[in-house]
Tab-separated table of C-alpha atoms and ligand atoms in Angstrom:
chain	number	residue	atom	x	y	z
A	1063	MET	CA	0.000	0.000	0.000
A	1064	VAL	CA	1.267	3.468	-0.904
A	1065	GLN	CA	2.250	5.699	2.000
A	1066	ILE	CA	1.800	9.466	2.082
A	1067	VAL	CA	3.245	11.592	4.845
A	1068	ILE	CA	0.896	14.250	6.211
A	1069	ALA	CA	3.128	17.317	6.322
A	1070	THR	CA	1.678	19.040	9.359
A	1071	GLY	CA	1.884	18.937	13.124
A	1072	ASN	CA	-1.556	20.518	13.506
A	1073	PRO	CA	-3.816	17.874	15.126
A	1074	GLY	CA	-6.986	19.506	13.757
A	1075	LYS	CA	-5.762	19.332	10.168
A	1076	ARG	CA	-4.533	15.752	10.648
A	1077	ARG	CA	-7.899	14.601	11.977
A	1078	GLU	CA	-9.727	16.205	9.065
A	1079	TYR	CA	-7.450	14.754	6.361
A	1080	ARG	CA	-7.705	11.295	7.918
A	1081	ALA	CA	-11.497	11.474	7.565
A	1082	LEU	CA	-11.454	13.173	4.160
A	1083	LEU	CA	-9.155	10.533	2.628
A	1084	ALA	CA	-10.321	7.533	4.682
A	1085	ASP	CA	-11.718	5.630	1.710
A	1086	LEU	CA	-8.530	5.780	-0.368
A	1087	PRO	CA	-6.154	2.769	-0.371
A	1088	VAL	CA	-3.341	4.787	1.141
A	1089	VAL	CA	-1.592	4.811	4.501
A	1090	LEU	CA	-1.378	8.324	5.914
A	1091	VAL	CA	1.805	8.502	7.950
A	1092	MET	CA	2.558	11.135	10.548
A	1093	PRO	CA	6.045	12.715	10.449
A	1094	GLU	CA	6.963	11.522	13.945
A	1095	GLU	CA	6.152	7.923	12.983
A	1096	LEU	CA	9.075	8.264	10.561
A	1097	GLY	CA	11.239	9.967	13.177
A	1098	LEU	CA	11.028	13.161	11.118
A	1099	SER	CA	11.078	16.640	12.490
A	1100	VAL	CA	11.149	18.993	9.534
A	1101	ASN	CA	11.323	22.691	10.230
A	1102	VAL	CA	9.959	24.615	7.268
A	1103	GLU	CA	10.230	28.370	7.255
A	1104	GLU	CA	6.888	29.550	5.867
A	1105	SER	CA	8.518	32.360	3.927
A	1106	GLY	CA	5.938	32.513	1.125
A	1107	THR	CA	3.507	35.391	0.773
A	1108	THR	CA	0.639	33.191	-0.407
A	1109	PHE	CA	-1.058	30.034	0.876
A	1110	GLU	CA	0.036	28.275	-2.291
A	1111	GLU	CA	3.732	29.127	-1.906
A	1112	ASN	CA	3.763	27.959	1.705
A	1113	ALA	CA	1.862	24.750	0.943
A	1114	VAL	CA	4.375	23.918	-1.803
A	1115	LEU	CA	7.362	24.681	0.476
A	1116	LYS	CA	6.001	22.346	3.151
A	1117	ALA	CA	5.030	19.531	0.770
A	1118	LEU	CA	8.408	19.508	-0.990
A	1119	ALA	CA	10.402	19.655	2.260
A	1120	TYR	CA	8.508	16.730	3.786
A	1121	ALA	CA	8.542	14.645	0.587
A	1122	ARG	CA	12.316	15.040	0.297
A	1123	ALA	CA	12.928	14.341	3.978
A	1124	ALA	CA	10.603	11.319	4.073
A	1125	GLY	CA	11.448	9.875	0.665
A	1126	MET	CA	7.733	9.410	0.018
A	1127	PRO	CA	4.883	11.600	-1.308
A	1128	ALA	CA	3.792	14.335	1.071
A	1129	LEU	CA	0.490	16.157	1.477
A	1130	ALA	CA	0.756	19.625	2.991
A	1131	ASP	CA	-1.875	22.208	3.835
A	1132	ASP	CA	-1.535	25.940	4.186
A	1133	SER	CA	-4.683	27.631	5.283
A	1134	GLY	CA	-6.072	30.593	7.144
A	1135	LEU	CA	-8.711	33.191	7.664
A	1136	GLU	CA	-9.202	36.338	5.552
A	1137	VAL	CA	-11.315	39.031	7.196
A	1138	GLU	CA	-12.699	41.638	4.800
A	1139	ALA	CA	-12.794	44.506	7.314
A	1140	LEU	CA	-9.093	43.864	8.025
A	1141	GLY	CA	-8.046	43.850	4.358
A	1142	GLY	CA	-7.649	40.053	4.307
A	1143	PHE	CA	-5.733	39.849	7.608
A	1144	PRO	CA	-4.612	37.531	9.247
A	1145	GLY	CA	-4.315	35.508	5.989
A	1146	VAL	CA	-1.043	33.580	5.784
A	1147	HIS	CA	-0.237	34.773	9.331
A	1148	SER	CA	-3.364	33.127	10.826
A	1149	ALA	CA	-1.380	30.663	12.948
A	1150	ARG	CA	1.102	33.111	14.404
A	1151	TRP	CA	0.052	36.774	14.587
A	1152	SER	CA	-1.053	36.871	18.249
A	1153	GLY	CA	-0.536	34.736	21.347
A	1154	PRO	CA	0.469	31.080	21.388
A	1155	THR	CA	-3.011	29.481	21.609
A	1156	ASP	CA	-6.125	29.344	19.416
A	1157	ALA	CA	-8.062	31.099	22.192
A	1158	ASP	CA	-5.520	33.969	22.298
A	1159	ARG	CA	-5.896	34.528	18.564
A	1160	VAL	CA	-9.686	34.301	18.659
A	1161	ASN	CA	-9.819	36.883	21.447
A	1162	ALA	CA	-7.378	39.179	19.659
A	1163	LEU	CA	-9.465	38.941	16.493
A	1164	LEU	CA	-12.681	39.746	18.365
A	1165	ALA	CA	-10.963	42.768	19.947
A	1166	LYS	CA	-9.851	44.032	16.531
A	1167	LEU	CA	-13.430	43.749	15.258
A	1168	GLU	CA	-15.086	45.160	18.365
A	1169	ASP	CA	-16.689	48.126	16.596
A	1170	VAL	CA	-17.347	46.420	13.285
A	1171	PRO	CA	-21.072	45.798	12.644
A	1172	TRP	CA	-22.458	42.452	11.435
A	1173	ALA	CA	-22.859	43.711	7.866
A	1174	ARG	CA	-19.104	44.328	7.609
A	1175	ARG	CA	-17.875	41.148	9.323
A	1176	GLY	CA	-17.523	39.105	6.135
A	1177	ALA	CA	-14.661	36.580	6.071
A	1178	ARG	CA	-13.494	33.470	4.301
A	1179	PHE	CA	-11.395	30.470	5.155
A	1180	VAL	CA	-8.878	29.530	2.467
A	1181	CYS	CA	-6.994	26.245	2.146
A	1182	VAL	CA	-4.371	25.183	-0.353
A	1183	ALA	CA	-3.422	21.500	-0.302
A	1184	ALA	CA	-0.140	20.571	-1.985
A	1185	LEU	CA	0.907	17.055	-2.966
A	1186	ALA	CA	4.610	16.576	-3.677
A	1187	THR	CA	6.798	13.638	-4.627
A	1188	PRO	CA	10.409	13.136	-3.489
A	1189	ALA	CA	11.429	13.779	-7.120
A	1190	GLY	CA	10.109	17.325	-6.788
A	1191	ASP	CA	6.817	17.107	-8.695
A	1192	VAL	CA	4.109	19.107	-6.972
A	1193	VAL	CA	0.427	19.884	-7.577
A	1194	THR	CA	-1.873	22.158	-5.594
A	1195	ALA	CA	-5.621	22.472	-5.086
A	1196	ALA	CA	-7.529	25.219	-3.303
A	1197	GLY	CA	-10.805	25.490	-1.430
A	1198	THR	CA	-12.644	28.373	0.236
A	1199	VAL	CA	-15.739	28.845	2.383
A	1200	GLU	CA	-17.545	32.137	2.970
A	1201	GLY	CA	-18.716	33.304	6.363
A	1202	ARG	CA	-18.899	36.098	8.929
A	1203	ILE	CA	-17.033	36.637	12.189
A	1204	LEU	CA	-19.374	36.227	15.171
A	1205	PHE	CA	-19.278	38.615	18.169
A	1206	ALA	CA	-18.500	35.735	20.585
A	1207	PRO	CA	-17.425	32.079	20.240
A	1208	ARG	CA	-20.110	29.417	19.632
A	1209	GLY	CA	-19.676	25.626	19.652
A	1210	ARG	CA	-16.946	23.233	20.757
A	1211	GLY	CA	-15.942	21.362	17.583
A	1212	GLY	CA	-13.108	21.914	15.122
A	1213	PHE	CA	-10.080	24.045	15.996
A	1214	GLY	CA	-8.569	27.485	15.454
A	1215	TYR	CA	-11.073	30.180	14.529
A	1216	ASP	CA	-13.979	27.732	14.067
A	1217	PRO	CA	-15.974	28.995	17.104
A	1218	VAL	CA	-16.154	32.553	15.711
A	1219	PHE	CA	-16.642	31.655	12.041
A	1220	TYR	CA	-20.328	31.687	11.103
A	1221	VAL	CA	-20.877	29.537	8.010
A	1222	VAL	CA	-23.525	31.342	5.999
A	1223	GLU	CA	-24.467	28.183	4.095
A	1224	ALA	CA	-25.079	26.215	7.329
A	1225	GLY	CA	-26.520	28.961	9.543
A	1226	ARG	CA	-24.176	27.842	12.360
A	1227	SER	CA	-20.622	28.422	13.498
A	1228	MET	CA	-17.995	26.072	12.108
A	1229	ALA	CA	-17.483	24.741	15.659
A	1230	GLU	CA	-21.205	23.875	15.889
A	1231	LEU	CA	-20.990	21.549	12.870
A	1232	ALA	CA	-20.429	17.797	13.234
A	1233	PRO	CA	-17.033	16.736	11.795
A	1234	ASP	CA	-18.592	15.325	8.614
A	1235	GLU	CA	-20.632	18.522	8.084
A	1236	LYS	CA	-17.508	20.626	8.502
A	1237	ASN	CA	-15.668	18.412	6.011
A	1238	ARG	CA	-18.517	18.744	3.510
A	1239	LEU	CA	-18.578	22.552	3.624
A	1240	SER	CA	-15.111	23.604	4.680
A	1241	HIS	CA	-12.247	25.100	2.722
A	1242	ARG	CA	-10.197	21.989	3.618
A	1243	GLY	CA	-12.925	19.599	2.489
A	1244	ARG	CA	-13.095	21.408	-0.838
A	1245	ALA	CA	-9.313	21.442	-1.280
A	1246	ALA	CA	-9.109	17.744	-0.335
A	1247	ARG	CA	-11.752	16.819	-2.918
A	1248	ALA	CA	-9.882	18.838	-5.532
A	1249	VAL	CA	-6.512	17.204	-4.743
A	1250	ARG	CA	-8.005	13.686	-4.548
A	1251	PRO	CA	-7.663	12.892	-8.306
A	1252	HIS	CA	-3.949	13.659	-8.022
A	1253	ILE	CA	-3.636	11.248	-5.097
A	1254	GLU	CA	-5.564	8.631	-7.065
A	1255	ALA	CA	-3.225	9.128	-10.011
A	1256	LEU	CA	-0.292	8.563	-7.658
A	1257	LEU	CA	-1.881	5.362	-6.402
A	1258	ASN	CA	-2.908	4.393	-9.884
A	1259	VAL	CA	-6.259	3.290	-8.447
A	1260	ASN	CA	-8.115	4.768	-11.413
A	1261	PRO	CA	-5.857	3.871	-14.332
A	1262	PRO	CA	-6.996	4.900	-17.784
A	1263	PRO	CA	-8.898	2.165	-19.708
A	1264	PRO	CA	-6.733	-0.331	-21.619
A	1265	PRO	CA	-6.153	0.458	-25.284
A	1266	ALA	CA	-8.822	-0.949	-27.626
B	2590	IMP	P1	-0.835	27.056	8.875
B	2590	IMP	O1	-0.354	25.893	9.669
B	2590	IMP	O2	0.185	28.123	8.638
B	2590	IMP	O3	-1.540	26.617	7.613
B	2590	IMP	O4	-1.913	27.749	9.825
B	2590	IMP	C1	-3.263	27.685	9.609
B	2590	IMP	C2	-3.981	28.456	10.708
B	2590	IMP	O5	-5.174	29.001	10.147
B	2590	IMP	C3	-4.433	27.532	11.838
B	2590	IMP	O6	-3.504	27.463	12.881
B	2590	IMP	C4	-5.734	28.196	12.275
B	2590	IMP	O7	-5.442	29.257	13.132
B	2590	IMP	C5	-6.282	28.744	10.975
B	2590	IMP	N1	-7.139	27.745	10.323
B	2590	IMP	C6	-6.873	27.022	9.195
B	2590	IMP	N2	-7.860	26.168	8.930
B	2590	IMP	C7	-8.758	26.321	9.915
B	2590	IMP	C8	-9.988	25.668	10.189
B	2590	IMP	O8	-10.432	24.736	9.508
B	2590	IMP	N3	-10.628	26.114	11.277
B	2590	IMP	C9	-10.168	27.115	12.064
B	2590	IMP	N4	-9.014	27.726	11.887
B	2590	IMP	C10	-8.306	27.340	10.790
């Protein structure tokens, strides 16, 4: 069975990719299972650049295909901030960043609290081939956290399509609607090609 290393230490992302790719004949390996600790400087200015940097670094280090994810929150009233800085711009914990975001938006009315989650998944091979796929989901930033599911900014991200916060959705609902679910479905044909599970029909 083909192995793919999941190029992230984020437990929330890992859990979601495990579910999103559960039906594929592939073993998803965590970096520490291979004794790997890869430190990638996320020096890119876009989600795509950072996803590619991470996927290539892990694929080379592991000697097997790697699936990386760079994702984040873009808030319209903040000109797209925190964007690629979503994981690091304030405090060490998710709760610190959620509180800092709510403070920044304190005086912003509901009508101007539009936001989107963006995810770029990158699949790289040790030889240096890489493909990317993106997904987004539209929403609004709530005035206070709601729900206990998911991770990161999920409790303050109101999913317009669902009428609930991302953290109020069951895991399979989140995966159906989320930026990561969409990116995973878009990258799936590339994983299948790697596994050769859907080979082209034999010549006539
Ligand atoms: P990355 O590891 O640089 O891609 O950081 C992504 C950051 O964006 C995470 O640490 C979260 O703060 C945020 N983020 C990405 N995806 C999600 C999600 O599905 N829910 C909530 N927050 C997310």
